[in-house]
Amino acid sequence: GSEGRKFPIVMDGKRFLVTRTVFELLQALQAKDRGRYIWIDAICINQGHEHTSSGKMTPHEDLAEKSQQVALMGSIYRNASRVIAWVGGTAN
């Protein structure tokens, strides 16, 4: 998603800021009648700005963690019951 304005979401009782693209995806997939599990790479993969309890991760730690997570993507997609490729919502 773009690096412009961020939108707040609540996940597992914690507040996160996401891009407009991720926010629009979540709105489109929102299930009113039941919960669902959604794996979104922009949220689940360290994008280089994650924080740990001890402070900010170093760029080396960010890259190592991201590399590990990216390596799992094939397995995640193969084992998914459904895969959706979201390239954006409505035009602005």
Short mmCIF file of N, CA and C in Angstrom, two decimals, residues 9-15:
data_model
loop_
_atom_site.label_atom_id
_atom_site.label_comp_id
_atom_site.label_asym_id
_atom_site.label_seq_id
_atom_site.Cartn_x
_atom_site.Cartn_y
_atom_site.Cartn_z
N ILE A 9 -6.76 0.45 13.07
CA ILE A 9 -7.56 -0.77 13.21
C ILE A 9 -7.26 -1.33 14.60
N VAL A 10 -8.14 -2.20 15.08
CA VAL A 10 -7.91 -2.88 16.35
C VAL A 10 -7.87 -4.37 16.05
N MET A 11 -6.79 -5.01 16.50
CA MET A 11 -6.58 -6.42 16.26
C MET A 11 -6.13 -7.05 17.57
N ASP A 12 -6.87 -8.06 18.03
CA ASP A 12 -6.58 -8.69 19.32
C ASP A 12 -6.47 -7.66 20.45
N GLY A 13 -7.33 -6.65 20.39
CA GLY A 13 -7.38 -5.63 21.43
C GLY A 13 -6.26 -4.60 21.37
N LYS A 14 -5.44 -4.66 20.31
CA LYS A 14 -4.33 -3.70 20.17
C LYS A 14 -4.57 -2.84 18.94
N ARG A 15 -4.19 -1.57 19.06
CA ARG A 15 -4.38 -0.61 17.97
C ARG A 15 -3.17 -0.66 17.03
#
